[in-house]
Amino acid sequence: MKKQTVKEILIDIQNSAKLSKPYLTVSELSIYTGFSESYIYKLCSNRQIPYYKSPTGKTTIFKRAEINSWLTQYKVEVINP
């Protein structure tokens, strides 16, 4: 097993804290979902993903609970043999 430095551990903790927030930025959503930032912007542009804009219109944010619902709405039913 690879030894982690204190700096790496702190970075992991910071990333975990960011991902427990109720609202996510595009970059945080990219980490959370594994989607590229450009794909997320494309989904926003096509209004295929729930999102909000800041009052200035410069920042795009996502509500974690809505993203979780959105991600699970396309469930594929299992066919039992």
Coordinates of C-alpha atoms in Angstrom, one line a residue:
M1 CA 0.0 0.0 0.0
K2 CA 1.3 3.4 -0.9
K3 CA 2.1 5.8 1.9
Q4 CA 0.4 9.1 1.8
T5 CA 2.1 12.3 2.8
V6 CA 0.4 14.7 5.2
K7 CA -0.2 17.1 2.4
E8 CA -2.0 14.4 0.3
I9 CA -4.1 13.5 3.3
L10 CA -5.1 17.1 3.8
I11 CA -6.0 17.5 0.2
D12 CA -8.2 14.4 0.4
I13 CA -9.9 15.8 3.5
Q14 CA -10.5 19.1 1.7
N15 CA -12.0 17.4 -1.3
S16 CA -14.3 15.3 0.9
A17 CA -15.5 18.4 2.7
K18 CA -16.2 20.1 -0.6
L19 CA -18.3 17.2 -1.8
S20 CA -20.5 17.2 1.4
K21 CA -21.8 20.7 0.7
P22 CA -25.5 21.1 -0.3
Y23 CA -24.5 23.1 -3.4
L24 CA -21.9 22.3 -5.9
T25 CA -20.0 24.4 -8.5
V26 CA -19.3 23.0 -12.0
S27 CA -15.9 21.8 -11.0
E28 CA -17.2 20.1 -7.9
L29 CA -20.0 18.5 -9.8
S30 CA -17.5 17.2 -12.3
I31 CA -15.6 15.5 -9.5
Y32 CA -18.9 14.2 -8.0
T33 CA -20.3 12.8 -11.2
G34 CA -17.3 12.0 -13.2
F35 CA -18.7 14.1 -16.1
S36 CA -16.3 16.6 -17.8
E37 CA -16.9 20.3 -17.1
S38 CA -17.6 20.9 -20.8
Y39 CA -20.3 18.2 -20.8
I40 CA -21.9 19.7 -17.7
Y41 CA -22.0 23.1 -19.4
K42 CA -23.6 21.4 -22.5
L43 CA -26.3 19.8 -20.3
C44 CA -27.0 23.2 -18.8
S45 CA -27.1 24.9 -22.2
N46 CA -29.6 22.3 -23.4
R47 CA -31.5 22.5 -20.1
Q48 CA -31.1 18.8 -19.4
I49 CA -29.8 19.2 -15.8
P50 CA -31.2 21.2 -12.9
Y51 CA -29.1 24.2 -12.1
Y52 CA -29.1 27.7 -10.8
K53 CA -27.3 30.9 -11.7
S54 CA -25.9 33.4 -9.2
P55 CA -27.6 36.9 -9.1
T56 CA -24.7 38.2 -11.3
G57 CA -25.3 35.3 -13.7
K58 CA -21.6 34.4 -13.7
T59 CA -21.6 31.4 -11.5
T60 CA -23.5 28.1 -12.2
I61 CA -24.4 26.1 -9.1
F62 CA -26.2 22.8 -8.6
K63 CA -28.3 21.6 -5.6
R64 CA -26.8 18.2 -4.6
A65 CA -30.3 16.7 -3.7
E66 CA -31.6 17.7 -7.2
I67 CA -28.6 16.2 -8.9
N68 CA -29.0 12.9 -7.0
S69 CA -32.6 12.8 -8.1
W70 CA -31.7 13.6 -11.6
L71 CA -29.0 11.0 -11.7
T72 CA -31.3 8.3 -10.5
Q73 CA -34.4 9.1 -12.7
Y74 CA -33.2 7.0 -15.6
K75 CA -33.3 3.6 -13.8
V76 CA -33.2 0.6 -16.0
E77 CA -35.5 -2.1 -14.9
V78 CA -34.0 -5.5 -14.2
I79 CA -35.4 -8.5 -16.1
N80 CA -35.2 -11.6 -14.0
P81 CA -34.4 -14.8 -16.0

